[in-house]
Amino acid sequence: MPISSYLQHDVLSRAEALGVKARIIVEGLRVGDHKSPYRGFSVEFVQHREYVPGDDIRHIDWKSYGRSERYTVKQYEQETNFIGHLVLDASRSMLYGEGAANKLEYAKLIIASLAHLIITQRDSASLNIFDQTWRTRLPTSSQMGHLRTILTALESCEPKEKTEVGNLLEDLASTSRRRGLVFVVSDGLVEVQDMLRGLRFLRLRGHEVTLLHVMHNDEMTLPFEGMVKFDGLEEMRHLLTQPHMIRTTYQRVVQAYLKELREGCEAMHCDYVLLDSTKPLGPALSQYLAARLRVRRI
Amino acid sequence: MSFLTPTMLWGALAAGIPIALHFFYRSRYRTVPWAAMKFLLTSMEQTSRRLKFQELLLLILRCLLLVVLALALARPTAKTSGSAGKGEAIDAVFLMDTSASMAARDGEKTRWERAREAALGILDQLPPYSTVQIVSCSDRATLAGPRVPSNLDQAKQVLDELKPSDLTTDLMPGAAEALKALERGNAPNKEVYVFSDMQKRGFEQQPSGLSENLKKLRERGMVHLVRCGTRTPSNVSIVSLTPQMGLPRAGQRTLFTVMVRNTGKEPVRNVVVSLSVNGKIEKGDIAAGPADGKQETENVVGPGETKPFAVSARLDKAGTNVLTARVENDELDRDNRFDQVIQVFEQLRILVVDGFVDEKNPERSASFFLRFAFNPIPVEVIPANQASAVSLSGKDLCVLSNVSLDPSQNQSGRVSERFLEALANFVREGKSLLIFGGSNVKAESYNRLLLDRYKLLPVKLGAAFKAPEDKPLSFDRNSARGAYDRVREDRNYQSMERVPIMQVLKVDEPKADAAPRAEGEAVEEVQVLLRYNNGMPAIVGRKRATEGDVLLFTSAAHDEDWTLWPLDPSFLATIQMTFRGLLDQQTPLLNRTVGEALTFSPTGKDAGLPFILVKPDGKRERLGVPQLAQGRPLVRTSETSMAGVYRMTPDREIIGEGAAVFAVTPDPRETEDLTALTNAELDDLLGFKAIHVTAGQNAGEWATDERLNREWTMWVLIVLMILVVSETVLAWVCGRAW
């Protein structure tokens, strides 16, 4: 798929309208739209506090001293930019789906959209593509040129091995020193606990984690009729069955899996978004971002 | 269990279709690359046992469904073969018992009416495209119709026209005919209906043959025994009608004995016997007196009892007369009428040719005792040497007593050859001849002339046999046969056993199997009618169709050296009996039992005319021109099936002129025992369990019900429906088509 195709106009327009607002204060090297937890010299006054020994005397508000003869220190809220870690699952299981409904393509679209949004806000974004290992890792950058690098990396990304998510997310958590937003785009066809373990490491590092769970509608409903031979995309095994006979059970199993994953995420205060690759991305992404703004947390 | 369309059972092989489809669908799949294998695996692990069970259950159900469908199409029935289900075309054969007993009243209807109604009911209930063939059966069977078996309207017409005959019952020929009729049908489903009163006689005449034929019928189709009688009818029948004394004479009132037998199981009261003379015929062209001798006698005849009723009639007309006795007050009227043709003589004339005339001692003459024995009939006695053709003219009987034929013998005791020639013609004309032995009778001349040349002697003569003086011969009453049957029982003949017989003529024993005769030669029956106590023949009789009888007495009628029998009263009685038998010899040909054919030998110009037969019901049958048989013109009818008076007359303008009258009586064997066999007895006798039905009001419905019950298709279809519903529900529950 050409690079430009990942930046769909309608997707981006709706996303821009809503804006990407970090819910929590992230660290940033640059002054941006995002509030910083660091107090310092800045334009936006926050509060006064008592001077305590050790405070830099440069921050004493002498005007206040003149009025009250008490030493107070002025505190300002420092605005900063954030780092968005975009993590893409490029294992073979992501190959499922035809055309635009292909999970990997859909996931690439999500990554591209997020990258565009982040970088156009002058925030930094990094790209991490994995299967069993890290296949591509692009450093964080807020340069517009970096967006092109990301898109090129997405374009050249081909699915290969099996998914190994837990350890890789742990690795990501340990290597990213600064807290930020982590967007994990995956079909999640791994052990739930392994996925949750990886997400937990990220959360422990203070990242705001969002799991964008991409699934094809077929994988949730098993709509096939007749005799079907299922060839495993990651596993070299075949299953011959009549899907309609196991459909109910299958759907029950899938729902149980989704429920476990969702509840695991919620327990760790991770955002969990289930995306159906057969449905247009725009409305789904808009809905997610709107929800983020409504639930602003400090 | 059998199948109406067994070929459909091959359809059960379709049970392999679900199995084949199962493997076919397994081999015909599409491949889908799939990511979420772990969900599939988990789902299959959780459902595989249930799925396999459902799959197996469905497979079994579907296989079973097809097997049951094939079974339903094959139309299973409860019977071994040839059975039809409801709606299936049938080749039906109706075996209608038309014996006389079927005319018995049974309640408000007769048995025949019940049979006919039942048959019509079954006809109405036959499925479309069925055929029917109706076989009428008494002791003989005929295919009554219809001409086109599929024409059921015509079959109804045949049933309407069919009437019970006066014949006796024997179902064997009917069963054989029904078998032939059944084999002519093309439909795979065949049914045989036997409409009968199940009279014992009908089944016991030829039980093995009947059983064999019915078994064959059963192998080919269903055999229904339709009982048309519910009980044994009360019945009295007339078994004989005989004049009480002597020969009936014209112009005299004669007393007759009518023997009435109760063949039923209950006494019959108020039995009324009546007698009429020429009751029907004299109203026609033949001049005869009206019936005037009706006498009614009220009486009770017990079961199995034979009771004589005395009735008298005045016989005005000489010649052939028809007496009709009737009895009333029972439920079976077929045997209530008894017709008999009798010869009424105006003036009898007997010629005795005496071969030993002793004018001085007339009692020693060969004709002496005979002259008295024939009393009151006038007898013309003529010495042998004076006997001529003229002397035979107008005579009804000729007696040769000790007549010599030997030329070397005394001229006075010998008859001329011209007389012998006339005598041969005399016998040929139907007149009778009586020959007595004696010393003048020489074997050589008798054999040469009477046996070889003129063929008058019944058997070949041998030399005279002389019994020891101390041990003379006597008659053996128990050896009496034929016309002399009465000798055995009647007390008047008891003294015969004590009569000494010293000399007799030896004769050859008549051969049981006579040698083949030349063409044109009359068929004769020679029988020893009475024997001596040493076994030698005493009286030998010869009967020839269309000729007079010849009787040979091997002892003498006059000679004390030969026998003292003429002095015994039994001689008179025997001569009277012989005389009556000989004069009335033609009536046996005129008095027949139903089932026999009628024969008549016309004389004169009638011999060249075509004859017609007028039956008791007035219907006429053309018999054609008399055919020469045994040297004489002979008209012969087919076998009679109706009792009553038949007239055989030349087909000319005046009906009745020159007619021969025949009295055909019902077969007494038919009503001898009217007991019906029970269903169990029938099954035992036939050797299989037939379908027993009693003819009733709902005729035909039971046939349909039975047909329906016999076929299990309905039940199989119900099972099939249950299987289909089960399969549908299970398939829906399992959520699978295949």
Coordinates of N, CA and C in Angstrom, one line a residue, chain B residues 111-268:
Chain B
R111 N -79.4 -68.0 0.6 CA -78.0 -67.9 0.6 C -77.4 -67.3 -0.6
W112 N -78.1 -67.6 -1.7 CA -77.6 -67.1 -3.0 C -77.7 -65.6 -3.0
E113 N -78.8 -65.1 -2.5 CA -79.0 -63.6 -2.5 C -77.9 -63.0 -1.6
R114 N -77.6 -63.6 -0.5 CA -76.5 -63.1 0.3 C -75.2 -63.1 -0.4
A115 N -74.9 -64.2 -1.1 CA -73.7 -64.3 -1.9 C -73.6 -63.2 -2.9
R116 N -74.7 -63.0 -3.6 CA -74.7 -62.1 -4.7 C -74.5 -60.6 -4.1
E117 N -75.2 -60.4 -3.0 CA -75.0 -59.0 -2.5 C -73.6 -58.8 -2.0
A118 N -73.0 -59.8 -1.4 CA -71.6 -59.7 -0.9 C -70.7 -59.5 -2.1
A119 N -71.0 -60.2 -3.2 CA -70.1 -60.1 -4.4 C -70.2 -58.7 -5.0
L120 N -71.4 -58.2 -5.0 CA -71.6 -56.9 -5.6 C -71.0 -55.8 -4.7
G121 N -71.1 -56.1 -3.4 CA -70.4 -55.1 -2.5 C -68.9 -55.1 -2.7
I122 N -68.4 -56.3 -2.9 CA -66.9 -56.3 -3.1 C -66.5 -55.7 -4.4
L123 N -67.4 -56.0 -5.4 CA -67.1 -55.3 -6.7 C -67.1 -53.8 -6.6
D124 N -68.0 -53.3 -5.9 CA -68.1 -51.8 -5.7 C -66.9 -51.3 -5.0
Q125 N -66.3 -52.1 -4.1 CA -65.2 -51.6 -3.3 C -63.8 -51.9 -4.0
L126 N -63.8 -52.5 -5.1 CA -62.6 -52.9 -5.8 C -61.9 -51.6 -6.2
P127 N -60.6 -51.5 -6.0 CA -59.8 -50.3 -6.4 C -59.9 -50.1 -7.9
P128 N -59.6 -48.9 -8.4 CA -59.6 -48.7 -9.8 C -58.7 -49.6 -10.6
Y129 N -59.0 -49.8 -11.8 CA -58.2 -50.7 -12.7 C -58.2 -52.1 -12.3
S130 N -59.1 -52.5 -11.4 CA -59.1 -53.9 -11.0 C -59.9 -54.7 -12.0
T131 N -59.6 -56.0 -12.0 CA -60.4 -56.9 -12.9 C -61.1 -57.9 -12.0
V132 N -62.1 -58.5 -12.6 CA -62.8 -59.6 -11.9 C -63.2 -60.7 -12.9
Q133 N -63.1 -61.9 -12.5 CA -63.5 -63.0 -13.2 C -64.4 -63.9 -12.3
I134 N -65.5 -64.3 -12.9 CA -66.5 -65.0 -12.0 C -66.6 -66.4 -12.5
V135 N -66.3 -67.3 -11.6 CA -66.4 -68.8 -11.9 C -67.6 -69.3 -11.1
S136 N -68.5 -69.9 -11.9 CA -69.6 -70.6 -11.2 C -69.2 -72.1 -11.0
C137 N -69.6 -72.5 -9.9 CA -69.1 -73.9 -9.5 C -70.1 -74.6 -8.7
S138 N -70.4 -75.8 -9.2 CA -71.2 -76.8 -8.5 C -70.4 -78.0 -8.4
D139 N -70.7 -79.1 -9.1 CA -69.7 -80.2 -9.1 C -68.9 -80.1 -10.4
R140 N -69.2 -79.0 -11.1 CA -68.4 -78.7 -12.3 C -68.3 -77.2 -12.4
A141 N -67.3 -76.7 -13.1 CA -67.0 -75.3 -13.0 C -67.0 -74.7 -14.4
T142 N -67.5 -73.5 -14.5 CA -67.4 -72.8 -15.8 C -67.0 -71.3 -15.5
L143 N -66.3 -70.7 -16.4 CA -66.0 -69.3 -16.3 C -67.2 -68.5 -16.8
A144 N -67.9 -67.9 -15.9 CA -69.2 -67.3 -16.2 C -69.0 -65.9 -16.9
G145 N -67.9 -65.3 -16.7 CA -67.6 -64.0 -17.3 C -66.9 -63.1 -16.3
P146 N -66.8 -61.8 -16.6 CA -67.3 -61.2 -17.8 C -66.3 -61.4 -18.9
R147 N -66.7 -61.1 -20.1 CA -65.9 -61.3 -21.3 C -64.6 -60.5 -21.2
V148 N -64.8 -59.2 -20.8 CA -63.6 -58.4 -20.5 C -63.5 -58.2 -19.0
P149 N -62.5 -58.8 -18.4 CA -62.4 -58.9 -16.9 C -62.4 -57.5 -16.3
S150 N -61.9 -56.5 -17.0 CA -61.9 -55.1 -16.4 C -63.2 -54.5 -16.4
N151 N -64.2 -55.0 -17.1 CA -65.5 -54.4 -17.2 C -66.3 -54.9 -16.0
L152 N -66.3 -54.1 -15.0 CA -67.0 -54.5 -13.7 C -68.5 -54.4 -13.9
D153 N -69.0 -53.5 -14.7 CA -70.4 -53.4 -14.9 C -70.9 -54.7 -15.6
Q154 N -70.1 -55.2 -16.5 CA -70.5 -56.5 -17.1 C -70.5 -57.6 -16.1
A155 N -69.5 -57.5 -15.1 CA -69.4 -58.5 -14.1 C -70.7 -58.5 -13.2
K156 N -71.2 -57.3 -13.0 CA -72.4 -57.2 -12.2 C -73.6 -57.9 -12.9
Q157 N -73.6 -57.7 -14.2 CA -74.6 -58.3 -15.0 C -74.5 -59.8 -14.9
V158 N -73.3 -60.3 -15.0 CA -73.1 -61.7 -14.9 C -73.6 -62.2 -13.6
L159 N -73.3 -61.5 -12.5 CA -73.8 -61.9 -11.2 C -75.3 -61.9 -11.1
D160 N -75.9 -60.9 -11.8 CA -77.4 -60.8 -11.8 C -78.0 -62.0 -12.5
E161 N -77.3 -62.4 -13.6 CA -77.9 -63.5 -14.4 C -77.6 -64.8 -13.8
L162 N -76.6 -64.9 -13.0 CA -76.2 -66.2 -12.5 C -77.2 -66.7 -11.4
K163 N -77.6 -67.9 -11.5 CA -78.5 -68.5 -10.6 C -78.0 -69.8 -10.0
P164 N -78.4 -70.2 -8.8 CA -78.0 -71.5 -8.3 C -78.6 -72.6 -9.2
S165 N -77.8 -73.6 -9.4 CA -78.3 -74.8 -10.2 C -78.9 -75.8 -9.3
D166 N -79.2 -77.0 -9.9 CA -79.7 -78.1 -9.0 C -78.6 -79.1 -8.8
L167 N -77.4 -78.7 -9.2 CA -76.3 -79.7 -9.1 C -75.7 -79.8 -7.7
T168 N -75.0 -80.8 -7.5 CA -74.4 -81.0 -6.2 C -73.1 -80.2 -6.0
T169 N -72.6 -80.1 -4.8 CA -71.4 -79.3 -4.5 C -70.1 -80.1 -4.6
D170 N -69.2 -79.5 -5.3 CA -67.8 -80.0 -5.2 C -66.9 -78.8 -5.7
L171 N -66.2 -78.2 -4.7 CA -65.5 -77.0 -5.0 C -64.2 -77.2 -5.7
M172 N -63.8 -78.5 -5.9 CA -62.5 -78.7 -6.5 C -62.4 -78.2 -7.9
P173 N -63.3 -78.6 -8.8 CA -63.2 -78.1 -10.1 C -63.2 -76.5 -10.2
G174 N -64.0 -76.0 -9.3 CA -64.1 -74.5 -9.2 C -62.8 -73.9 -8.8
A175 N -62.1 -74.5 -7.9 CA -60.8 -74.0 -7.4 C -59.8 -74.1 -8.5
A176 N -59.9 -75.2 -9.3 CA -59.0 -75.4 -10.4 C -59.2 -74.3 -11.5
E177 N -60.5 -74.0 -11.8 CA -60.9 -73.0 -12.8 C -60.4 -71.6 -12.3
A178 N -60.6 -71.4 -11.0 CA -60.3 -70.1 -10.4 C -58.8 -69.9 -10.5
L179 N -58.0 -71.0 -10.3 CA -56.6 -70.9 -10.4 C -56.2 -70.5 -11.8
K180 N -56.8 -71.1 -12.8 CA -56.5 -70.7 -14.2 C -56.9 -69.3 -14.4
A181 N -58.1 -68.9 -13.9 CA -58.5 -67.5 -14.1 C -57.5 -66.5 -13.4
L182 N -57.1 -66.9 -12.3 CA -56.2 -66.1 -11.5 C -54.8 -65.9 -12.3
E183 N -54.4 -66.9 -12.9 CA -53.1 -66.9 -13.6 C -53.2 -66.1 -14.9
R184 N -54.4 -65.9 -15.3 CA -54.6 -65.0 -16.5 C -54.4 -63.6 -16.2
G185 N -54.6 -63.2 -15.0 CA -54.5 -61.8 -14.6 C -53.1 -61.3 -14.6
N186 N -53.0 -60.0 -14.8 CA -51.6 -59.4 -14.9 C -51.2 -58.7 -13.7
A187 N -52.2 -58.2 -12.9 CA -51.9 -57.4 -11.7 C -51.1 -58.3 -10.7
P188 N -50.2 -57.6 -10.0 CA -49.5 -58.4 -9.0 C -50.3 -58.8 -7.8
N189 N -51.4 -58.1 -7.6 CA -52.2 -58.3 -6.4 C -53.5 -59.1 -6.8
K190 N -53.6 -60.2 -6.2 CA -54.7 -61.1 -6.6 C -55.6 -61.5 -5.3
E191 N -56.8 -61.6 -5.6 CA -57.7 -62.0 -4.5 C -58.7 -63.0 -5.0
V192 N -59.0 -64.0 -4.2 CA -60.0 -65.0 -4.5 C -61.0 -65.0 -3.5
Y193 N -62.3 -64.9 -3.9 CA -63.4 -64.9 -3.0 C -64.2 -66.2 -3.3
V194 N -64.4 -67.0 -2.3 CA -65.2 -68.2 -2.5 C -66.5 -67.9 -1.7
F195 N -67.6 -67.7 -2.5 CA -68.9 -67.5 -2.0 C -69.6 -68.8 -1.9
S196 N -69.8 -69.3 -0.7 CA -70.3 -70.6 -0.5 C -71.0 -70.7 0.8
D197 N -71.9 -71.7 0.9 CA -72.5 -72.0 2.2 C -71.5 -72.9 3.1
M198 N -70.4 -73.2 2.5 CA -69.4 -74.0 3.2 C -69.9 -75.4 3.5
Q199 N -70.8 -75.9 2.6 CA -71.3 -77.2 2.9 C -70.2 -78.3 2.9
K200 N -70.3 -79.1 3.9 CA -69.3 -80.2 4.1 C -69.0 -80.9 2.8
R201 N -70.0 -81.2 2.1 CA -69.8 -82.0 0.9 C -68.9 -81.4 -0.1
G202 N -69.1 -80.1 -0.2 CA -68.3 -79.3 -1.2 C -66.8 -79.4 -1.0
F203 N -66.4 -79.6 0.3 CA -65.0 -79.6 0.6 C -64.5 -81.0 0.8
E204 N -65.4 -82.0 0.9 CA -64.9 -83.3 1.2 C -65.0 -84.3 0.0
Q205 N -65.5 -83.8 -1.1 CA -65.5 -84.6 -2.3 C -64.1 -85.0 -2.7
Q206 N -63.3 -84.0 -2.9 CA -61.9 -84.2 -3.3 C -61.0 -83.3 -2.4
P207 N -60.9 -83.7 -1.2 CA -60.3 -82.8 -0.2 C -58.8 -82.4 -0.6
S208 N -58.1 -83.5 -1.0 CA -56.7 -83.2 -1.3 C -56.5 -82.3 -2.5
G209 N -57.3 -82.6 -3.5 CA -57.2 -81.7 -4.7 C -57.7 -80.3 -4.5
L210 N -58.7 -80.2 -3.7 CA -59.2 -78.9 -3.4 C -58.2 -78.1 -2.5
S211 N -57.7 -78.8 -1.5 CA -56.7 -78.2 -0.7 C -55.5 -77.7 -1.5
E212 N -55.1 -78.6 -2.4 CA -53.9 -78.3 -3.2 C -54.2 -77.0 -4.0
N213 N -55.3 -77.0 -4.7 CA -55.7 -75.9 -5.5 C -55.8 -74.6 -4.7
L214 N -56.5 -74.7 -3.6 CA -56.6 -73.5 -2.8 C -55.3 -73.0 -2.2
K215 N -54.4 -73.9 -1.9 CA -53.1 -73.5 -1.5 C -52.3 -72.8 -2.6
K216 N -52.5 -73.3 -3.8 CA -51.9 -72.6 -5.0 C -52.5 -71.2 -5.1
L217 N -53.8 -71.2 -4.9 CA -54.5 -69.9 -5.0 C -53.9 -68.9 -4.0
R218 N -53.7 -69.5 -2.8 CA -53.2 -68.7 -1.7 C -51.8 -68.2 -1.9
E219 N -51.0 -69.1 -2.6 CA -49.6 -68.7 -2.9 C -49.7 -67.5 -3.9
R220 N -50.7 -67.4 -4.7 CA -50.8 -66.3 -5.7 C -51.6 -65.1 -5.2
G221 N -52.4 -65.3 -4.2 CA -53.2 -64.2 -3.8 C -53.9 -64.5 -2.4
M222 N -54.8 -63.6 -2.1 CA -55.5 -63.8 -0.8 C -56.8 -64.6 -1.1
V223 N -57.0 -65.6 -0.2 CA -58.2 -66.4 -0.3 C -59.2 -66.1 0.8
H224 N -60.3 -65.6 0.3 CA -61.4 -65.2 1.3 C -62.5 -66.3 1.2
L225 N -62.9 -66.8 2.3 CA -64.0 -67.7 2.3 C -65.2 -67.0 2.8
V226 N -66.1 -66.7 1.9 CA -67.3 -65.8 2.3 C -68.5 -66.8 2.6
R227 N -68.8 -66.9 3.9 CA -69.9 -67.8 4.3 C -71.2 -67.1 4.0
C228 N -72.0 -67.8 3.3 CA -73.3 -67.2 2.9 C -74.5 -67.8 3.6
G229 N -74.2 -68.8 4.5 CA -75.3 -69.4 5.3 C -74.9 -69.3 6.7
T230 N -75.9 -69.0 7.5 CA -75.5 -68.9 9.0 C -76.0 -70.1 9.8
R231 N -76.8 -70.9 9.2 CA -77.2 -72.1 9.9 C -77.7 -73.2 8.9
T232 N -77.8 -74.4 9.5 CA -78.3 -75.5 8.6 C -79.8 -75.3 8.4
P233 N -80.2 -75.3 7.1 CA -81.7 -75.1 6.9 C -82.5 -76.3 7.2
S234 N -83.7 -76.1 7.5 CA -84.6 -77.2 7.7 C -84.9 -77.7 6.3
N235 N -84.9 -79.0 6.1 CA -85.1 -79.5 4.7 C -85.7 -80.9 4.7
V236 N -86.7 -81.0 3.8 CA -87.2 -82.4 3.5 C -87.0 -82.5 2.0
S237 N -86.6 -83.7 1.6 CA -86.5 -83.9 0.2 C -87.2 -85.2 -0.2
I238 N -87.6 -85.2 -1.5 CA -88.3 -86.4 -2.0 C -87.2 -87.3 -2.6
V239 N -87.0 -88.5 -2.1 CA -85.9 -89.4 -2.6 C -86.4 -90.4 -3.6
S240 N -87.7 -90.7 -3.6 CA -88.2 -91.6 -4.6 C -89.7 -91.5 -4.8
L241 N -90.1 -92.0 -6.0 CA -91.5 -92.0 -6.3 C -91.8 -93.3 -7.0
T242 N -92.4 -94.2 -6.4 CA -92.6 -95.5 -7.0 C -94.1 -96.0 -6.9
P243 N -94.6 -96.6 -7.9 CA -95.9 -97.2 -7.8 C -95.9 -98.3 -6.8
Q244 N -97.0 -98.4 -6.0 CA -97.0 -99.3 -4.9 C -97.1 -100.8 -5.5
M245 N -97.9 -101.0 -6.5 CA -98.1 -102.3 -7.0 C -98.1 -102.4 -8.5
G246 N -97.5 -103.4 -9.0 CA -97.5 -103.7 -10.4 C -97.1 -102.5 -11.3
L247 N -97.7 -102.7 -12.5 CA -97.4 -101.6 -13.5 C -98.6 -100.7 -13.6
P248 N -98.3 -99.4 -13.8 CA -99.4 -98.5 -13.9 C -100.1 -98.7 -15.2
R249 N -101.4 -98.7 -15.1 CA -102.2 -99.0 -16.3 C -103.0 -97.8 -16.6
A250 N -103.2 -97.6 -17.9 CA -104.0 -96.4 -18.3 C -105.5 -96.5 -17.8
G251 N -106.0 -95.4 -17.4 CA -107.4 -95.4 -17.0 C -107.6 -95.8 -15.5
Q252 N -106.5 -96.2 -14.9 CA -106.7 -96.7 -13.5 C -106.0 -95.7 -12.5
R253 N -106.6 -95.6 -11.3 CA -106.0 -94.8 -10.3 C -104.9 -95.7 -9.7
T254 N -103.7 -95.2 -9.6 CA -102.6 -95.9 -9.1 C -102.1 -95.3 -7.9
L255 N -101.7 -96.1 -6.9 CA -101.2 -95.6 -5.7 C -99.6 -95.5 -5.8
F256 N -99.1 -94.4 -5.4 CA -97.7 -94.2 -5.4 C -97.1 -94.0 -4.0
T257 N -95.9 -94.4 -3.8 CA -95.2 -94.1 -2.6 C -94.2 -93.0 -2.8
V258 N -94.3 -92.0 -2.1 CA -93.3 -90.9 -2.1 C -92.5 -90.9 -0.9
M259 N -91.2 -91.2 -1.0 CA -90.3 -91.3 0.2 C -89.8 -89.9 0.4
V260 N -90.0 -89.4 1.6 CA -89.6 -88.1 2.0 C -88.6 -88.2 3.1
R261 N -87.5 -87.6 2.9 CA -86.4 -87.6 3.9 C -86.1 -86.3 4.5
N262 N -86.0 -86.2 5.8 CA -85.6 -85.0 6.5 C -84.0 -85.0 6.6
T263 N -83.4 -84.1 5.8 CA -82.0 -84.1 5.9 C -81.4 -82.9 6.7
G264 N -82.4 -82.3 7.4 CA -82.0 -81.2 8.3 C -81.7 -81.7 9.7
K265 N -81.6 -80.7 10.6 CA -81.3 -81.1 12.0 C -82.5 -80.8 12.9
E266 N -83.6 -80.4 12.3 CA -84.7 -80.1 13.1 C -85.9 -80.9 12.4
P267 N -86.9 -81.3 13.3 CA -88.1 -81.9 12.7 C -88.8 -80.9 11.8
V268 N -89.4 -81.4 10.7 CA -90.2 -80.5 9.8 C -91.6 -80.9 10.0

